[in-house]
CSV table of C-alpha atoms in Angstrom, one decimal:
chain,number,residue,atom,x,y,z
A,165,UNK,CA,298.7,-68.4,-156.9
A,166,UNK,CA,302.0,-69.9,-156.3
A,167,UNK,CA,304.5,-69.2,-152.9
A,168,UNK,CA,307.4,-68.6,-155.8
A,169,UNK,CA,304.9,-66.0,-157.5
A,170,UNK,CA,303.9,-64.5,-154.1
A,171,UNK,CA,307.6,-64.2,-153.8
A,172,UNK,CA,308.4,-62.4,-157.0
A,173,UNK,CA,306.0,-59.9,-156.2
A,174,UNK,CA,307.1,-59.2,-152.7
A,175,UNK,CA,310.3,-58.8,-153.7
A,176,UNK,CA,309.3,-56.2,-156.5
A,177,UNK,CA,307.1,-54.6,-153.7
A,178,UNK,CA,310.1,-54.4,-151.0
A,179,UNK,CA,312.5,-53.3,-153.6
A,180,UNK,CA,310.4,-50.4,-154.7
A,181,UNK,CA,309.7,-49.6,-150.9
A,182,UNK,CA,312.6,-49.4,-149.6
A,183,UNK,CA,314.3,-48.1,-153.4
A,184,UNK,CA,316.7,-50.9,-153.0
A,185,UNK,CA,317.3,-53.7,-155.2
A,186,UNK,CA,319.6,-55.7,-153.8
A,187,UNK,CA,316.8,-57.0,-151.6
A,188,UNK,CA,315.8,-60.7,-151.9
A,189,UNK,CA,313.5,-61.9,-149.8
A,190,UNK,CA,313.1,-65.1,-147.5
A,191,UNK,CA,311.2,-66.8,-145.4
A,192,UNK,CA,312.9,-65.6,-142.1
A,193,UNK,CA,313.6,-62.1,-143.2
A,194,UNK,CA,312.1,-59.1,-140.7
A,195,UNK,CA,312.2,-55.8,-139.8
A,196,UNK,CA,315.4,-56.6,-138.0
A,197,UNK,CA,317.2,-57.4,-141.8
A,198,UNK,CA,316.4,-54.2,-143.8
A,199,UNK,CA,317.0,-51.0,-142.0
A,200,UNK,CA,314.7,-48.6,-142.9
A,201,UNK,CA,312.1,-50.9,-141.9
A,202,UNK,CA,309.9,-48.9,-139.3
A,203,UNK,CA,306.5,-48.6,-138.6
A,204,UNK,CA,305.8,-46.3,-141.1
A,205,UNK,CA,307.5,-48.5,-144.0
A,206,UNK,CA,305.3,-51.2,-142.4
A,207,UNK,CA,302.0,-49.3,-143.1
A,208,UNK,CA,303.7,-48.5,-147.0
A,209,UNK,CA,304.1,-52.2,-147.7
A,210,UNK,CA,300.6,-53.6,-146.2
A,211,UNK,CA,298.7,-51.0,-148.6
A,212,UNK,CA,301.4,-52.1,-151.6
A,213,UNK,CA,300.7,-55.5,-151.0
A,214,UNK,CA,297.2,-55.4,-150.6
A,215,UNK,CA,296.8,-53.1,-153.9
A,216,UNK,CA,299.4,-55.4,-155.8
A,217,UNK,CA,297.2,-58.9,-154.8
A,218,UNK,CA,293.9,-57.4,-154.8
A,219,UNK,CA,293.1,-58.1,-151.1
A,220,UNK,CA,292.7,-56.5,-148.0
A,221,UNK,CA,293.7,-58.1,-144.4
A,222,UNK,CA,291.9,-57.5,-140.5
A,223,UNK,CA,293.7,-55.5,-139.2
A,224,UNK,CA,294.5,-58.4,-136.3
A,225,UNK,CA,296.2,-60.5,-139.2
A,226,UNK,CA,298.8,-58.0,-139.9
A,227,UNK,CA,299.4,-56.7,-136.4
A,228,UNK,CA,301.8,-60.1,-135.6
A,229,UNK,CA,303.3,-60.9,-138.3
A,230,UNK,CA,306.7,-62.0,-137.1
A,231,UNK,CA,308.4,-62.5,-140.5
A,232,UNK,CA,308.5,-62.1,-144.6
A,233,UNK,CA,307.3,-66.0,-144.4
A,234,UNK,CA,304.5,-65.5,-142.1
A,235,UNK,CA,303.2,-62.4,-144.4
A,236,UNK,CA,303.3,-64.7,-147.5
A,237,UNK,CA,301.5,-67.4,-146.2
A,238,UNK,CA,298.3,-64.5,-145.4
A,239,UNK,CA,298.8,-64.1,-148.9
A,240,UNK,CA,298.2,-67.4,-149.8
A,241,UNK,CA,295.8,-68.2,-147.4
A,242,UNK,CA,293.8,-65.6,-148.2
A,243,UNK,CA,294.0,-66.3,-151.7
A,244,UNK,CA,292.4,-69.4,-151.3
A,245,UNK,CA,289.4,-67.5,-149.5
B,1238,UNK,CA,287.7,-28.0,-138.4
B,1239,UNK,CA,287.0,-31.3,-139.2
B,1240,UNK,CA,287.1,-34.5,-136.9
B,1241,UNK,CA,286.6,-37.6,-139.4
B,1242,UNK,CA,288.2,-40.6,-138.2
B,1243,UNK,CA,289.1,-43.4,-140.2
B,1244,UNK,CA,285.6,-45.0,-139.7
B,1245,UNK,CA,284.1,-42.1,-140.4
B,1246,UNK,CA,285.6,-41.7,-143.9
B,1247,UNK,CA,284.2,-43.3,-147.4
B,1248,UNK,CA,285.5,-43.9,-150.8
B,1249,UNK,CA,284.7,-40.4,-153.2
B,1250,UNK,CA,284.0,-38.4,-150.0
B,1251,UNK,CA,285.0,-34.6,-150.7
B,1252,UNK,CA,286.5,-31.5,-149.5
B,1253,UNK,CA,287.5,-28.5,-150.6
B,1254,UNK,CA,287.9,-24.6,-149.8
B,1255,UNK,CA,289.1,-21.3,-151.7
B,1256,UNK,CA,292.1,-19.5,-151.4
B,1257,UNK,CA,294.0,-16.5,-152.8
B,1258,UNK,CA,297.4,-16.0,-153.6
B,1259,UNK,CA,298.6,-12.8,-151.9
B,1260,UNK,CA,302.2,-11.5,-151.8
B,1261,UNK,CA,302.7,-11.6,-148.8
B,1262,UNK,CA,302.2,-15.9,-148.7
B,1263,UNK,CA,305.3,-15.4,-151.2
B,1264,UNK,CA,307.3,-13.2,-148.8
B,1265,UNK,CA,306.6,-15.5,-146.3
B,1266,UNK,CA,307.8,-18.2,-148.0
B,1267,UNK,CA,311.1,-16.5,-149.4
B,1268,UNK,CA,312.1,-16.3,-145.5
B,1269,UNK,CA,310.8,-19.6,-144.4
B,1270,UNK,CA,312.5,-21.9,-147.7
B,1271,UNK,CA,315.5,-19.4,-148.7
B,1272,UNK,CA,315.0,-19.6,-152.3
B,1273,UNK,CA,315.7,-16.6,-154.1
B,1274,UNK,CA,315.2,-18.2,-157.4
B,1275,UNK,CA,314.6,-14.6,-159.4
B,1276,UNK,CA,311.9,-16.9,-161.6
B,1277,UNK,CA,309.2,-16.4,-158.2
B,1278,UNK,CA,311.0,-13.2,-157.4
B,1279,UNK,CA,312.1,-10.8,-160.1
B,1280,UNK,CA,308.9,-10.2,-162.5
B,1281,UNK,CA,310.9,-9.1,-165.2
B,1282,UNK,CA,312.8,-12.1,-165.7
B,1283,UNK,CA,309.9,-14.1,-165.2
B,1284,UNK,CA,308.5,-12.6,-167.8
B,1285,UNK,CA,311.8,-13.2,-170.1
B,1286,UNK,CA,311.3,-16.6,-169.8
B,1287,UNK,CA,307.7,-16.2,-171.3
B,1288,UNK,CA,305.3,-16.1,-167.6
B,1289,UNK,CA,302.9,-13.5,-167.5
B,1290,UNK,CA,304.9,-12.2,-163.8
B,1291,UNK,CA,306.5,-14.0,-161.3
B,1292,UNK,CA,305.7,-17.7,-160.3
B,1293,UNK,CA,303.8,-18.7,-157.2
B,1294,UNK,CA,306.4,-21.2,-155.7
B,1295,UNK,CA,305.2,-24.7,-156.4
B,1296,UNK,CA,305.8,-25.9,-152.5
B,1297,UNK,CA,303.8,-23.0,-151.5
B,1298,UNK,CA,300.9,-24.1,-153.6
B,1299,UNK,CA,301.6,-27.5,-152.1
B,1300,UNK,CA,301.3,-26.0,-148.7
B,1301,UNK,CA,297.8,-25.7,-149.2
B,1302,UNK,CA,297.6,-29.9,-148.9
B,1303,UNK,CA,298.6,-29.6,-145.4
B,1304,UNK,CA,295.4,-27.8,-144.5
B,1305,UNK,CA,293.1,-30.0,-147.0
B,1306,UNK,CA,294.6,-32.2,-144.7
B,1307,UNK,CA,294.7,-31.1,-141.0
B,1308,UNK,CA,292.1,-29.2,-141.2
B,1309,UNK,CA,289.2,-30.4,-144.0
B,1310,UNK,CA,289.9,-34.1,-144.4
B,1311,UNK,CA,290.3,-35.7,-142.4
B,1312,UNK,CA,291.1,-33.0,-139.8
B,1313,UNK,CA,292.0,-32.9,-136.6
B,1314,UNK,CA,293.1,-36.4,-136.6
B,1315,UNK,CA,295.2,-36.5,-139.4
B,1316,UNK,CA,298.6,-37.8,-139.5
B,1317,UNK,CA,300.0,-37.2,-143.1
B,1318,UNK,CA,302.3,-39.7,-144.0
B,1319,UNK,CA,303.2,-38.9,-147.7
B,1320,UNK,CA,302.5,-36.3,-150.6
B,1321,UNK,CA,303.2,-36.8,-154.0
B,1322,UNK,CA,302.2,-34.4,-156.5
B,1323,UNK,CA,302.9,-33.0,-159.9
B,1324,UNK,CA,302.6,-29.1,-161.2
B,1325,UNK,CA,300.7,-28.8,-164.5
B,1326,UNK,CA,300.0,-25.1,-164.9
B,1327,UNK,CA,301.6,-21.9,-163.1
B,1328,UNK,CA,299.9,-20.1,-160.5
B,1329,UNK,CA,300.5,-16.5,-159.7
B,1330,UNK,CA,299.9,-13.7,-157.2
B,1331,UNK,CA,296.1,-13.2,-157.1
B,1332,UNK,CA,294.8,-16.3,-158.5
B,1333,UNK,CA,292.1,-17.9,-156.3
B,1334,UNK,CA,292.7,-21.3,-156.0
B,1335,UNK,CA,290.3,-24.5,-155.0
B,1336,UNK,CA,291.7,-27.0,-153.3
B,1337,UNK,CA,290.0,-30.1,-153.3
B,1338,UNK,CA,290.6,-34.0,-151.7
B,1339,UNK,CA,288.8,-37.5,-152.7
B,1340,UNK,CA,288.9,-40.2,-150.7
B,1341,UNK,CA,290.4,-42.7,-153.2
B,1342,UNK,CA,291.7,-46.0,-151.2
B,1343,UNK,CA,290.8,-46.7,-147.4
B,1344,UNK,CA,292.7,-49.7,-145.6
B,1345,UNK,CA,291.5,-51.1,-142.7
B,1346,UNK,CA,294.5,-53.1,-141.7
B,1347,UNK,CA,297.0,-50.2,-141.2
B,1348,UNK,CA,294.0,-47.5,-140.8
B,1349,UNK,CA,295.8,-45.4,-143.9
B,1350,UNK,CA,293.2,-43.3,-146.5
B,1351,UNK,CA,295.0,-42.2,-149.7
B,1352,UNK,CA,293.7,-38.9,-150.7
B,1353,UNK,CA,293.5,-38.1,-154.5
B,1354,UNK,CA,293.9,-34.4,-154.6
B,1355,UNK,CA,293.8,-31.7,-156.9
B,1356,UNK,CA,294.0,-27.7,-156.8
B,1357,UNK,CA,292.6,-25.4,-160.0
B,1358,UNK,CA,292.8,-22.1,-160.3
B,1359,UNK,CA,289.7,-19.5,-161.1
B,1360,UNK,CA,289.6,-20.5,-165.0
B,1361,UNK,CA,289.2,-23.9,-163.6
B,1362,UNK,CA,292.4,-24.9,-165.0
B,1363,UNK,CA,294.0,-27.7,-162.8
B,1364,UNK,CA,297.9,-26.2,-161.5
B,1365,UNK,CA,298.1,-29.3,-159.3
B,1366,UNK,CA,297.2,-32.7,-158.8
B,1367,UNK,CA,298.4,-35.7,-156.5
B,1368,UNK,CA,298.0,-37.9,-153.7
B,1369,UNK,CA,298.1,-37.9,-150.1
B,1370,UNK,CA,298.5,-40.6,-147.8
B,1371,UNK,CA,297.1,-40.1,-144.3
B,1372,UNK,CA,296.8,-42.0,-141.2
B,1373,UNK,CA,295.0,-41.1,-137.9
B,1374,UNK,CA,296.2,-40.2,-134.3
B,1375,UNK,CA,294.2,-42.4,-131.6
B,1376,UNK,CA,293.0,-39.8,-129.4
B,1377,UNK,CA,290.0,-40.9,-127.4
C-alpha cells in the first residue's frame, strides 16, 4: 500500500464525513483546518478508516495523533504488520 | 435495565422486547413533533391513499431504538451517537412490534459498537431496519 493510495482513500473518507468535497488532505492538516472536526467526527472517521483499510488500531495509537500525516503513517505502518 | 459495557459486548449478541402501538403513543407524539400530517391523523384519507387506517408515524416507530438502546443494549451506559434507518412496511395502531439489536462491528480504539437493528411487526413482516452507532459513558 502506497502513502499516495493511503491518501486517495482518506480523502474519499473525510469528504464523505464531513459531506464536503472540497477537502484535500495533507500531511499537516488537523482538527484545527476543517470545522466540524470534534470529538465525535473523530470517533466517525477512526471506525471509517479502520472499515475502509481493513484494520483496527489500540486504542493508545489513535489517542495522539497530532495530524492527517501522523494518522497515515499508522496506516502504513500497520499495513506492514 | 441493562449495564453492558463495551467489554462486555460481542459480535451477534442480541436484544430485543415487544411493544404495542396504542393511540395514545400517536397523541403523544402529535403534541411532542407538531405534525398534523392528516396521512397519521385523518383515517379516511389514509385510507384514500390505499392504507388500511391511519399510519403509525415513522419517528415514532424509530423511537423505540432509543430504548433498544438505553435500556436493552447496551443500557445504562449507552451514548447513541447516530441512527440511520429505512421504513419498509407501515405500522399501525395496534400492531405489536419486536424490536430487536445485533451487535454488528465493535472498535476498540474509539470504544463505538454499531448496532444492526431491525423492528417486525406480529406477521413477522420487517417495518424497519437500520443501524445504530453507540458509544459508552465512563462511569466507574
Amino acid at each position: 500500500m502506497t502513502r499516495e493510495y493511503v491518501y486517495e482513500k482518506m480523502n474519499e473518507i473525510f469528504r464523505t464525513v464531513f459531506d464536503d468535497e472540497d477537502i484535500t488532505l495533507h500531511d499537516e492538516t488537523n482538527a484545527e483546518d476543517i470545522e466540524d472536526w470534534d470529538s465525535l467526527e473523530q470517533i466517525n472517521l477512526i471506525v471509517a478508516i479502520e472499515n475502509e483499510f481493513g484494520m483496527m488500531f489500540d486504542m493508545s495509537e489513535v489517542a495522539d495523533l497530532a495530524n492527517v500525516g501522523e494518522m497515515v503513517d499508522l496506516i502504513l505502518s500497520k499495513d506492514k504488520e | 435495565m441493562n449495564e453492558y459495557r463495551f467489554e462486555d459486548l460481542k459480535i451477534g449478541q442480541e436484544e430485543s422486547f415487544t411493544v404495542t402501538v396504542t393511540e395514545e403513543m400517536m397523541r403523544s407524539f402529535l403534541d411532542l413533533s407538531g405534525d398534523i400530517n392528516p396521512l397519521h391523523n385523518d383515517a379516511e384519507f389514509a385510507k384514500e391513499q390505499g392504507y388500511h387506517d391511519k399510519v403509525v408515524y415513522g419517528l415514532l416507530t424509530t423511537s423505540f431504538l432509543s430504548k433498544l438502546a438505553g435500556v436493552y443494549l447496551p443500557g445504562k451506559y449507552c451514548l447513541l451517537q447516530g441512527v440511520d434507518v429505512k421504513y419498509s412496511r407501515p405500522v399501525y395502531v395496534g400492531d405489536i412490534l419486536i424490536v430487536k439489536g445485533i451487535v454488528e462491528e465493535l472498535h476498540p480504539s474509539v470504544q463505538r459498537a454499531v448496532i444492526k437493528v431491525y423492528i417486525q411487526n406480529q406477521d413477522e413482516k420487517k417495518v424497519l431496519k437500520g443501524k445504530i452507532e453507540v458509544g459508552f459513558l465512563n462511569v466507574k
